[in-house]
mmCIF file of C-alpha atoms in Angstrom:
data_model
loop_
_atom_site.group_PDB
_atom_site.id
_atom_site.type_symbol
_atom_site.label_atom_id
_atom_site.label_comp_id
_atom_site.label_asym_id
_atom_site.label_seq_id
_atom_site.Cartn_x
_atom_site.Cartn_y
_atom_site.Cartn_z
ATOM 1 C CA MET A 948 11.892 14.270 -32.073
ATOM 2 C CA LYS A 949 8.164 13.837 -31.501
ATOM 3 C CA LYS A 950 6.463 10.857 -29.911
ATOM 4 C CA GLU A 951 2.382 10.897 -28.506
ATOM 5 C CA MET A 952 1.713 8.910 -25.437
ATOM 6 C CA LYS A 953 -1.496 7.927 -23.596
ATOM 7 C CA LEU A 954 -1.872 8.480 -19.533
ATOM 8 C CA LYS A 955 -5.359 6.858 -18.921
ATOM 9 C CA GLY A 956 -6.627 6.505 -14.761
ATOM 10 C CA HIS A 957 -7.863 8.332 -12.151
ATOM 11 C CA ILE A 958 -5.169 11.097 -13.674
ATOM 12 C CA ILE A 959 -7.204 14.651 -12.775
ATOM 13 C CA ASP A 960 -7.353 13.209 -8.212
ATOM 14 C CA SER A 961 -4.405 11.615 -8.179
ATOM 15 C CA LEU A 962 -3.208 14.662 -10.055
ATOM 16 C CA THR A 963 -0.739 11.597 -12.555
ATOM 17 C CA LEU A 964 -0.812 14.134 -15.449
ATOM 18 C CA SER A 965 0.850 17.006 -13.874
ATOM 19 C CA LYS A 966 2.774 15.525 -12.391
ATOM 20 C CA LEU A 967 4.661 13.544 -15.302
ATOM 21 C CA LEU A 968 4.582 16.323 -17.360
ATOM 22 C CA ASP A 969 6.295 18.398 -15.040
ATOM 23 C CA GLU A 970 8.863 15.159 -13.952
ATOM 24 C CA ILE A 971 9.960 15.022 -17.553
ATOM 25 C CA CYS A 972 10.072 19.607 -18.249
ATOM 26 C CA ASN A 973 12.194 18.946 -15.340
ATOM 27 C CA HIS A 974 14.644 17.441 -17.501
ATOM 28 C CA GLU A 975 14.428 21.093 -19.523
ATOM 29 C CA ILE A 976 12.271 18.263 -22.068
ATOM 30 C CA LEU A 977 9.765 19.520 -24.204
ATOM 31 C CA CYS A 978 6.439 17.963 -23.500
ATOM 32 C CA TYR A 979 2.935 18.864 -23.833
ATOM 33 C CA ALA A 980 -0.559 17.489 -23.041
ATOM 34 C CA ILE A 981 -3.125 17.357 -26.498
ATOM 35 C CA GLU A 982 -6.538 16.453 -25.320
ATOM 36 C CA ILE A 983 -7.534 15.677 -22.286
ATOM 37 C CA LYS A 984 -11.216 13.722 -21.472
ATOM 38 C CA VAL A 985 -12.055 13.888 -17.973
ATOM 39 C CA GLY A 986 -14.349 10.871 -16.701
ATOM 40 C CA ARG A 987 -17.830 12.361 -16.080
ATOM 41 C CA ARG A 988 -18.415 10.814 -12.374
ATOM 42 C CA ARG A 989 -16.088 10.615 -9.114
ATOM 43 C CA GLU A 990 -15.298 6.750 -10.682
ATOM 44 C CA ASP A 991 -14.765 7.533 -13.945
ATOM 45 C CA VAL A 992 -11.478 7.253 -15.624
ATOM 46 C CA SER A 993 -10.221 10.362 -17.404
ATOM 47 C CA GLU A 994 -8.312 9.906 -21.084
ATOM 48 C CA ALA A 995 -4.996 12.657 -21.931
ATOM 49 C CA ILE A 996 -2.748 12.227 -24.583
ATOM 50 C CA PHE A 997 0.580 14.190 -24.504
ATOM 51 C CA ALA A 998 3.782 15.268 -26.648
ATOM 52 C CA ILE A 999 6.743 15.287 -25.462
ATOM 53 C CA GLU A 1000 9.585 16.736 -28.333
ATOM 54 C CA ALA A 1001 13.175 15.293 -27.253
ATOM 55 C CA GLU A 1002 16.543 16.753 -28.821
ATOM 56 C CA THR A 1003 18.326 13.382 -28.721
ATOM 57 C CA PRO A 1004 17.121 9.932 -28.804
ATOM 58 C CA GLU A 1005 18.558 10.149 -24.824
ATOM 59 C CA GLU A 1006 16.432 12.745 -23.904
ATOM 60 C CA MET A 1007 13.917 11.153 -25.385
ATOM 61 C CA GLU A 1008 14.589 8.081 -23.086
ATOM 62 C CA LEU A 1009 14.473 9.623 -20.835
ATOM 63 C CA ALA A 1010 11.419 11.196 -21.554
ATOM 64 C CA VAL A 1011 9.586 8.077 -22.161
ATOM 65 C CA LYS A 1012 11.161 6.753 -19.316
ATOM 66 C CA ILE A 1013 9.125 8.476 -16.697
ATOM 67 C CA ALA A 1014 6.266 8.924 -18.791
ATOM 68 C CA LYS A 1015 5.451 4.948 -17.873
ATOM 69 C CA LYS A 1016 6.366 4.887 -14.196
ATOM 70 C CA HIS A 1017 3.414 6.684 -14.077
ATOM 71 C CA GLY A 1018 0.973 4.605 -16.472
ATOM 72 C CA ALA A 1019 1.228 6.228 -19.527
ATOM 73 C CA MET A 1020 1.175 4.260 -22.495
ATOM 74 C CA GLU A 1021 3.304 4.539 -26.133
ATOM 75 C CA PHE A 1022 0.413 3.732 -28.797
ATOM 76 C CA MET B 454 -20.919 -7.117 14.077
ATOM 77 C CA SER B 455 -17.039 -8.303 14.432
ATOM 78 C CA GLU B 456 -14.210 -8.189 12.230
ATOM 79 C CA LYS B 457 -12.954 -10.502 9.435
ATOM 80 C CA ILE B 458 -9.105 -10.676 9.594
ATOM 81 C CA LEU B 459 -7.256 -13.024 8.381
ATOM 82 C CA MET B 460 -3.973 -14.264 9.968
ATOM 83 C CA CYS B 461 -0.774 -16.593 9.947
ATOM 84 C CA PRO B 462 0.992 -17.182 12.490
ATOM 85 C CA PRO B 463 4.454 -16.672 12.017
ATOM 86 C CA GLU B 464 5.637 -20.602 12.058
ATOM 87 C CA TYR B 465 8.964 -20.444 10.058
ATOM 88 C CA TYR B 466 9.072 -16.667 9.442
ATOM 89 C CA GLY B 467 12.418 -15.535 9.678
ATOM 90 C CA ILE B 468 14.437 -13.055 7.310
ATOM 91 C CA ALA B 469 15.508 -15.701 5.158
ATOM 92 C CA TYR B 470 16.092 -12.584 1.949
ATOM 93 C CA GLU B 471 16.316 -8.936 1.606
ATOM 94 C CA ILE B 472 14.250 -7.578 -0.531
ATOM 95 C CA ASN B 473 14.040 -3.970 1.234
ATOM 96 C CA PRO B 474 16.282 -1.794 4.014
ATOM 97 C CA TRP B 475 15.248 -3.104 6.913
ATOM 98 C CA MET B 476 15.497 -6.573 6.276
ATOM 99 C CA ASN B 477 19.195 -7.990 6.588
ATOM 100 C CA VAL B 478 19.711 -11.720 6.766
ATOM 101 C CA GLU B 479 22.526 -10.543 9.523
ATOM 102 C CA ILE B 480 20.688 -9.759 11.995
ATOM 103 C CA GLN B 481 17.914 -12.904 12.539
ATOM 104 C CA ALA B 482 14.093 -12.066 14.433
ATOM 105 C CA ASP B 483 13.590 -14.371 17.390
ATOM 106 C CA HIS B 484 11.675 -16.995 16.800
ATOM 107 C CA GLU B 485 10.578 -17.374 20.300
ATOM 108 C CA LEU B 486 9.621 -13.576 20.927
ATOM 109 C CA ALA B 487 8.465 -13.497 17.028
ATOM 110 C CA ALA B 488 5.686 -16.027 17.868
ATOM 111 C CA MET B 489 5.300 -15.011 21.987
ATOM 112 C CA GLN B 490 4.605 -10.682 20.008
ATOM 113 C CA TRP B 491 2.287 -11.999 17.104
ATOM 114 C CA GLU B 492 0.313 -14.429 20.208
ATOM 115 C CA ASN B 493 -0.358 -10.925 21.581
ATOM 116 C CA LEU B 494 -1.130 -8.748 18.021
ATOM 117 C CA TYR B 495 -3.767 -12.306 18.201
ATOM 118 C CA ASP B 496 -4.839 -11.798 22.111
ATOM 119 C CA ILE B 497 -5.047 -7.819 21.081
ATOM 120 C CA LEU B 498 -7.868 -8.079 18.670
ATOM 121 C CA LYS B 499 -9.172 -11.233 18.487
ATOM 122 C CA ASN B 500 -10.111 -11.154 23.441
ATOM 123 C CA LYS B 501 -10.243 -7.642 23.298
ATOM 124 C CA LEU B 502 -11.477 -5.433 19.773
ATOM 125 C CA ASN B 503 -13.549 -8.934 19.360
ATOM 126 C CA ALA B 504 -11.800 -9.215 15.872
ATOM 127 C CA ASP B 505 -13.127 -13.263 13.828
ATOM 128 C CA ILE B 506 -9.159 -13.873 12.952
ATOM 129 C CA ASN B 507 -9.171 -16.699 10.820
ATOM 130 C CA LEU B 508 -6.242 -18.362 9.484
ATOM 131 C CA ILE B 509 -3.729 -19.433 6.589
ATOM 132 C CA LYS B 510 -1.315 -23.034 7.246
ATOM 133 C CA PRO B 511 2.365 -21.810 7.663
ATOM 134 C CA ARG B 512 4.857 -23.062 4.566
ATOM 135 C CA PRO B 513 7.830 -23.768 5.590
ATOM 136 C CA GLU B 514 9.525 -22.131 1.702
ATOM 137 C CA VAL B 515 7.225 -19.117 2.277
ATOM 138 C CA PRO B 516 8.355 -17.136 5.523
ATOM 139 C CA ASP B 517 6.815 -13.880 4.763
ATOM 140 C CA LEU B 518 3.060 -15.163 4.075
ATOM 141 C CA VAL B 519 2.750 -13.888 7.481
ATOM 142 C CA PHE B 520 2.240 -10.674 6.311
ATOM 143 C CA THR B 521 -1.053 -11.112 5.409
ATOM 144 C CA ALA B 522 -2.354 -7.945 4.573
ATOM 145 C CA ASN B 523 0.019 -8.724 0.515
ATOM 146 C CA ALA B 524 -2.377 -10.775 -0.095
ATOM 147 C CA ALA B 525 -5.113 -9.374 -2.281
ATOM 148 C CA VAL B 526 -6.873 -6.030 -1.570
ATOM 149 C CA MET B 527 -10.780 -6.983 -0.690
ATOM 150 C CA SER B 528 -13.552 -6.135 -2.105
ATOM 151 C CA GLY B 529 -17.056 -7.295 -0.517
ATOM 152 C CA ASN B 530 -17.097 -11.051 -1.134
ATOM 153 C CA ARG B 531 -14.160 -10.420 -3.955
ATOM 154 C CA ALA B 532 -10.287 -10.957 -3.310
ATOM 155 C CA ILE B 533 -8.352 -9.028 -5.819
ATOM 156 C CA LEU B 534 -5.339 -11.266 -5.588
ATOM 157 C CA SER B 535 -1.244 -9.570 -5.126
ATOM 158 C CA ARG B 536 1.379 -10.084 -8.430
ATOM 159 C CA PHE B 537 4.141 -9.581 -6.030
ATOM 160 C CA LYS B 538 7.547 -7.941 -7.433
ATOM 161 C CA TYR B 539 10.399 -9.917 -6.065
ATOM 162 C CA PRO B 540 10.333 -13.613 -6.944
ATOM 163 C CA GLN B 541 11.224 -14.183 -3.322
ATOM 164 C CA ARG B 542 7.498 -13.546 -2.118
ATOM 165 C CA GLN B 543 5.801 -14.753 -5.665
ATOM 166 C CA ALA B 544 5.110 -18.142 -3.606
ATOM 167 C CA GLU B 545 2.710 -16.867 -1.794
ATOM 168 C CA GLU B 546 -0.124 -16.247 -4.320
ATOM 169 C CA LYS B 547 -0.855 -19.887 -4.935
ATOM 170 C CA TYR B 548 -1.571 -19.883 -0.995
ATOM 171 C CA PHE B 549 -3.266 -16.887 -1.009
ATOM 172 C CA GLU B 550 -5.400 -17.953 -4.246
ATOM 173 C CA GLU B 551 -6.223 -21.771 -2.666
ATOM 174 C CA TRP B 552 -7.698 -20.253 1.058
ATOM 175 C CA PHE B 553 -9.968 -17.280 -0.575
ATOM 176 C CA ARG B 554 -11.497 -19.585 -2.883
ATOM 177 C CA ARG B 555 -11.775 -22.754 -0.335
ATOM 178 C CA ASN B 556 -12.834 -20.472 1.872
ATOM 179 C CA GLY B 557 -16.168 -18.942 -0.540
ATOM 180 C CA TYR B 558 -14.294 -15.713 -2.202
ATOM 181 C CA GLU B 559 -14.250 -14.488 -5.349
ATOM 182 C CA VAL B 560 -10.976 -14.074 -6.708
ATOM 183 C CA VAL B 561 -9.335 -12.195 -9.377
ATOM 184 C CA THR B 562 -6.316 -12.190 -10.630
ATOM 185 C CA LEU B 563 -4.655 -9.065 -12.408
ATOM 186 C CA MET B 564 -1.937 -10.105 -15.642
ATOM 187 C CA LYS B 565 1.110 -11.442 -15.266
ATOM 188 C CA ASP B 566 3.016 -8.483 -16.403
ATOM 189 C CA MET B 567 1.528 -6.528 -13.347
ATOM 190 C CA SER B 568 2.311 -5.614 -10.187
ATOM 191 C CA PHE B 569 0.766 -5.407 -7.695
ATOM 192 C CA GLU B 570 1.256 -5.992 -3.444
ATOM 193 C CA GLY B 571 -2.868 -5.830 -2.372
ATOM 194 C CA ALA B 572 -4.219 -3.798 1.035
ATOM 195 C CA GLY B 573 0.222 -3.769 1.367
ATOM 196 C CA ASP B 574 -0.383 -0.624 -0.998
ATOM 197 C CA ALA B 575 -3.676 -0.365 -1.780
ATOM 198 C CA LEU B 576 -6.039 1.389 0.974
ATOM 199 C CA TYR B 577 -9.948 2.189 1.318
ATOM 200 C CA LEU B 578 -11.047 5.925 2.231
ATOM 201 C CA GLY B 579 -13.651 8.118 1.923
ATOM 202 C CA GLY B 580 -15.207 6.487 -1.042
ATOM 203 C CA SER B 581 -12.066 6.275 -3.316
ATOM 204 C CA LEU B 582 -9.075 3.587 -3.042
ATOM 205 C CA TYR B 583 -6.241 4.849 -2.607
ATOM 206 C CA ALA B 584 -2.965 3.473 -4.103
ATOM 207 C CA GLY B 585 0.997 3.687 -3.913
ATOM 208 C CA TYR B 586 2.620 2.796 -7.083
ATOM 209 C CA VAL B 587 6.515 2.787 -7.718
ATOM 210 C CA PRO B 588 8.371 0.496 -5.314
ATOM 211 C CA ARG B 589 6.014 -2.404 -4.944
ATOM 212 C CA THR B 590 2.719 -1.837 -7.031
ATOM 213 C CA GLY B 591 2.663 -0.920 -10.979
ATOM 214 C CA ILE B 592 0.606 1.925 -11.426
ATOM 215 C CA SER B 593 -0.601 -0.039 -14.066
ATOM 216 C CA SER B 594 -3.064 -2.282 -11.857
ATOM 217 C CA HIS B 595 -4.321 1.026 -10.601
ATOM 218 C CA LEU B 596 -5.954 1.641 -14.065
ATOM 219 C CA TYR B 597 -7.327 -2.081 -14.145
ATOM 220 C CA ILE B 598 -8.668 -2.105 -9.891
ATOM 221 C CA ALA B 599 -10.509 0.643 -11.123
ATOM 222 C CA GLU B 600 -12.042 -0.724 -14.212
ATOM 223 C CA LEU B 601 -12.426 -3.960 -12.505
ATOM 224 C CA LEU B 602 -14.478 -2.377 -9.506
ATOM 225 C CA GLU B 603 -16.007 0.679 -10.981
ATOM 226 C CA ILE B 604 -14.282 2.504 -8.258
ATOM 227 C CA SER B 605 -12.068 6.489 -7.596
ATOM 228 C CA VAL B 606 -8.364 4.943 -7.236
ATOM 229 C CA ILE B 607 -5.861 7.509 -7.131
ATOM 230 C CA SER B 608 -2.702 6.983 -7.123
ATOM 231 C CA LEU B 609 0.088 8.503 -4.769
ATOM 232 C CA GLU B 610 3.769 8.235 -5.206
ATOM 233 C CA LEU B 611 6.071 6.509 -2.868
ATOM 234 C CA THR B 612 9.463 8.084 -2.570
ATOM 235 C CA SER B 613 11.090 6.265 0.879
ATOM 236 C CA GLN B 614 12.869 2.394 0.140
ATOM 237 C CA ARG B 615 11.656 2.724 3.408
ATOM 238 C CA PHE B 616 7.766 2.575 3.274
ATOM 239 C CA TYR B 617 7.851 0.644 0.456
ATOM 240 C CA HIS B 618 4.441 -0.138 1.141
ATOM 241 C CA LEU B 619 1.886 2.391 1.202
ATOM 242 C CA ASP B 620 0.235 1.017 4.791
ATOM 243 C CA THR B 621 3.713 1.032 6.502
ATOM 244 C CA CYS B 622 3.400 5.703 6.055
ATOM 245 C CA PHE B 623 -0.797 5.586 5.660
ATOM 246 C CA CYS B 624 -3.801 4.798 7.649
ATOM 247 C CA PRO B 625 -6.666 5.407 7.221
ATOM 248 C CA LEU B 626 -9.164 5.331 10.018
ATOM 249 C CA LYS B 627 -13.220 5.563 10.590
ATOM 250 C CA ASN B 628 -14.531 8.536 10.185
ATOM 251 C CA ASP B 629 -12.336 9.330 7.250
ATOM 252 C CA TYR B 630 -9.319 10.118 10.131
ATOM 253 C CA LEU B 631 -6.391 9.216 8.846
ATOM 254 C CA ILE B 632 -2.471 8.782 9.637
ATOM 255 C CA TYR B 633 0.669 9.582 7.282
ATOM 256 C CA TYR B 634 3.523 10.334 7.241
ATOM 257 C CA PRO B 635 4.399 13.028 4.660
ATOM 258 C CA ASP B 636 7.952 12.480 3.726
ATOM 259 C CA ALA B 637 7.381 9.271 2.062
ATOM 260 C CA PHE B 638 5.116 10.582 -0.610
ATOM 261 C CA ASP B 639 6.057 13.056 -3.074
ATOM 262 C CA SER B 640 5.151 16.573 -3.266
ATOM 263 C CA TYR B 641 2.158 15.977 -5.897
ATOM 264 C CA ALA B 642 0.322 13.520 -3.694
ATOM 265 C CA ASN B 643 1.208 15.321 -0.155
ATOM 266 C CA LYS B 644 -1.277 18.064 -2.218
ATOM 267 C CA VAL B 645 -3.781 14.308 -2.860
ATOM 268 C CA ILE B 646 -4.393 14.342 0.043
ATOM 269 C CA GLU B 647 -4.100 17.477 1.463
ATOM 270 C CA TYR B 648 -7.089 18.198 -0.831
ATOM 271 C CA ASN B 649 -8.855 15.044 -0.169
ATOM 272 C CA VAL B 650 -8.680 15.135 3.868
ATOM 273 C CA PRO B 651 -9.658 18.381 6.087
ATOM 274 C CA PRO B 652 -6.709 19.477 8.699
ATOM 275 C CA GLU B 653 -8.774 18.548 11.557
ATOM 276 C CA LYS B 654 -9.267 14.933 9.604
ATOM 277 C CA ARG B 655 -5.119 14.561 9.327
ATOM 278 C CA ILE B 656 -3.275 12.460 12.643
ATOM 279 C CA ILE B 657 0.281 13.517 11.109
ATOM 280 C CA VAL B 658 3.404 10.971 12.261
ATOM 281 C CA ASN B 659 6.852 12.649 12.662
ATOM 282 C CA ASP B 660 9.809 11.727 11.868
ATOM 283 C CA GLU B 661 10.301 8.911 15.091
ATOM 284 C CA GLU B 662 6.460 8.009 14.608
ATOM 285 C CA ALA B 663 7.195 6.639 11.345
ATOM 286 C CA SER B 664 10.802 4.363 11.866
ATOM 287 C CA TYR B 665 8.068 2.429 14.395
ATOM 288 C CA PHE B 666 6.003 2.182 11.187
ATOM 289 C CA THR B 667 2.885 3.564 13.901
ATOM 290 C CA CYS B 668 1.247 4.471 10.457
ATOM 291 C CA ASN B 669 1.700 0.386 10.383
ATOM 292 C CA ALA B 670 -2.246 0.345 11.985
ATOM 293 C CA VAL B 671 -4.556 -1.426 12.719
ATOM 294 C CA ASN B 672 -8.488 -0.169 13.308
ATOM 295 C CA ILE B 673 -11.151 -2.046 14.540
ATOM 296 C CA GLY B 674 -13.922 1.007 15.757
ATOM 297 C CA ASP B 675 -13.235 3.562 17.803
ATOM 298 C CA ALA B 676 -9.613 1.542 18.356
ATOM 299 C CA VAL B 677 -6.153 1.061 16.834
ATOM 300 C CA VAL B 678 -3.116 -1.542 17.133
ATOM 301 C CA THR B 679 0.456 -0.443 16.477
ATOM 302 C CA ASN B 680 4.081 -1.234 17.079
ATOM 303 C CA LEU B 681 5.212 0.122 20.168
ATOM 304 C CA THR B 682 5.601 3.928 19.633
ATOM 305 C CA THR B 683 5.647 7.528 20.928
ATOM 306 C CA LYS B 684 2.925 8.841 24.334
ATOM 307 C CA ARG B 685 2.643 12.010 21.527
ATOM 308 C CA PHE B 686 0.397 10.295 19.482
ATOM 309 C CA SER B 687 -0.792 8.198 21.565
ATOM 310 C CA LYS B 688 -1.943 11.586 23.052
ATOM 311 C CA LEU B 689 -3.196 13.019 19.482
ATOM 312 C CA LEU B 690 -4.916 9.423 18.844
ATOM 313 C CA ARG B 691 -7.035 10.559 22.291
ATOM 314 C CA GLU B 692 -7.643 13.799 21.322
ATOM 315 C CA ASN B 693 -9.522 12.710 17.845
ATOM 316 C CA GLY B 694 -11.243 10.032 19.828
ATOM 317 C CA PHE B 695 -9.482 6.925 19.788
ATOM 318 C CA ARG B 696 -8.533 4.534 21.738
ATOM 319 C CA HIS B 697 -4.596 3.472 21.802
ATOM 320 C CA PHE B 698 -3.534 -0.476 21.909
ATOM 321 C CA GLN B 699 0.280 -1.020 21.470
ATOM 322 C CA THR B 700 1.645 -3.991 20.996
ATOM 323 C CA ASP B 701 5.717 -4.960 20.853
ATOM 324 C CA LEU B 702 6.418 -6.082 17.087
ATOM 325 C CA SER B 703 10.213 -5.377 17.424
ATOM 326 C CA GLU B 704 10.668 -8.965 15.269
ATOM 327 C CA PHE B 705 8.609 -8.482 12.528
ATOM 328 C CA MET B 706 9.751 -4.608 12.138
ATOM 329 C CA LYS B 707 13.349 -6.451 11.095
ATOM 330 C CA ALA B 708 11.451 -7.884 7.789
ATOM 331 C CA GLY B 709 9.782 -4.007 7.711
ATOM 332 C CA GLY B 710 6.772 -5.566 8.991
ATOM 333 C CA ALA B 711 4.614 -4.025 11.635
ATOM 334 C CA ALA B 712 0.854 -4.726 12.732
ATOM 335 C CA LYS B 713 -0.626 -4.344 9.751
ATOM 336 C CA CYS B 714 1.115 -5.990 7.976
ATOM 337 C CA LEU B 715 0.449 -9.237 9.891
ATOM 338 C CA THR B 716 -3.154 -8.628 8.930
ATOM 339 C CA LEU B 717 -5.963 -9.026 5.887
ATOM 340 C CA LYS B 718 -9.251 -7.409 6.635
ATOM 341 C CA ILE B 719 -11.475 -10.266 4.785
#
């Protein structure tokens, strides 16, 4: 099963996107960035769309919980 | 110009509940001693460092109102009010809002489903706002504040319940110096700090100093005010051009607070 989520904020400067993907992968759940739009100026927010591919509903639930802790949104 | 600071006398301060690992209702604060310690801090700020201290009236039903750092994060004349995570502190919000409005500040309130604990979890350094998340503040508030203030908000994950607010382990100083405790952060947050703060500007506290809430400091000009801490730390501050004022805040440590928690720069 696959789910796409969105992460918005100063996610490059804060390493939030890397951390989120890393933390999900540490549970041996596949996840990857699909698209990253980086803000042009320092104060502009960036936006990323990433995917989670889980083998079970439990894995998906865990991955989504981790993603939401770091501010990701379902869309 | 003197630094304008909001404080709250500890008339009703006490350990009425437990919302962090420092609090234990069986280990009560000594009320007289707490009042004396608060007066000593007030005296240092007002009479030695020339701060303009403003007071909010204490209320019996909110013993933690004394920790004014959690009232809001300030941006000029704007106060972005806190949304406390725990119900025990949510009753403080209306008193802080009332105080800011009555004193001519523009008040911004966050959505009800956001948790955000003011200058306890959001501190300016080098043109960015560094913001802690997980124990108390939710990261969704960071995006809201970034867009509201049009400022870069750097999110730092706090990994220890003992250091539950950013200001317990991270203290920006004049000229972009930083006092911080690396063990309170995850590895990514440490990388972010190391990337943004050059080594010569980092003042790193050890485990013992962290346990005295040495990072929970008030900085006014070249003066740094902390709870009682180590000689090593005093020496570090002096070597970096700062004057160090120490004052015993043991009774407030029983609630998980020290000098910075008791003040809000307004």
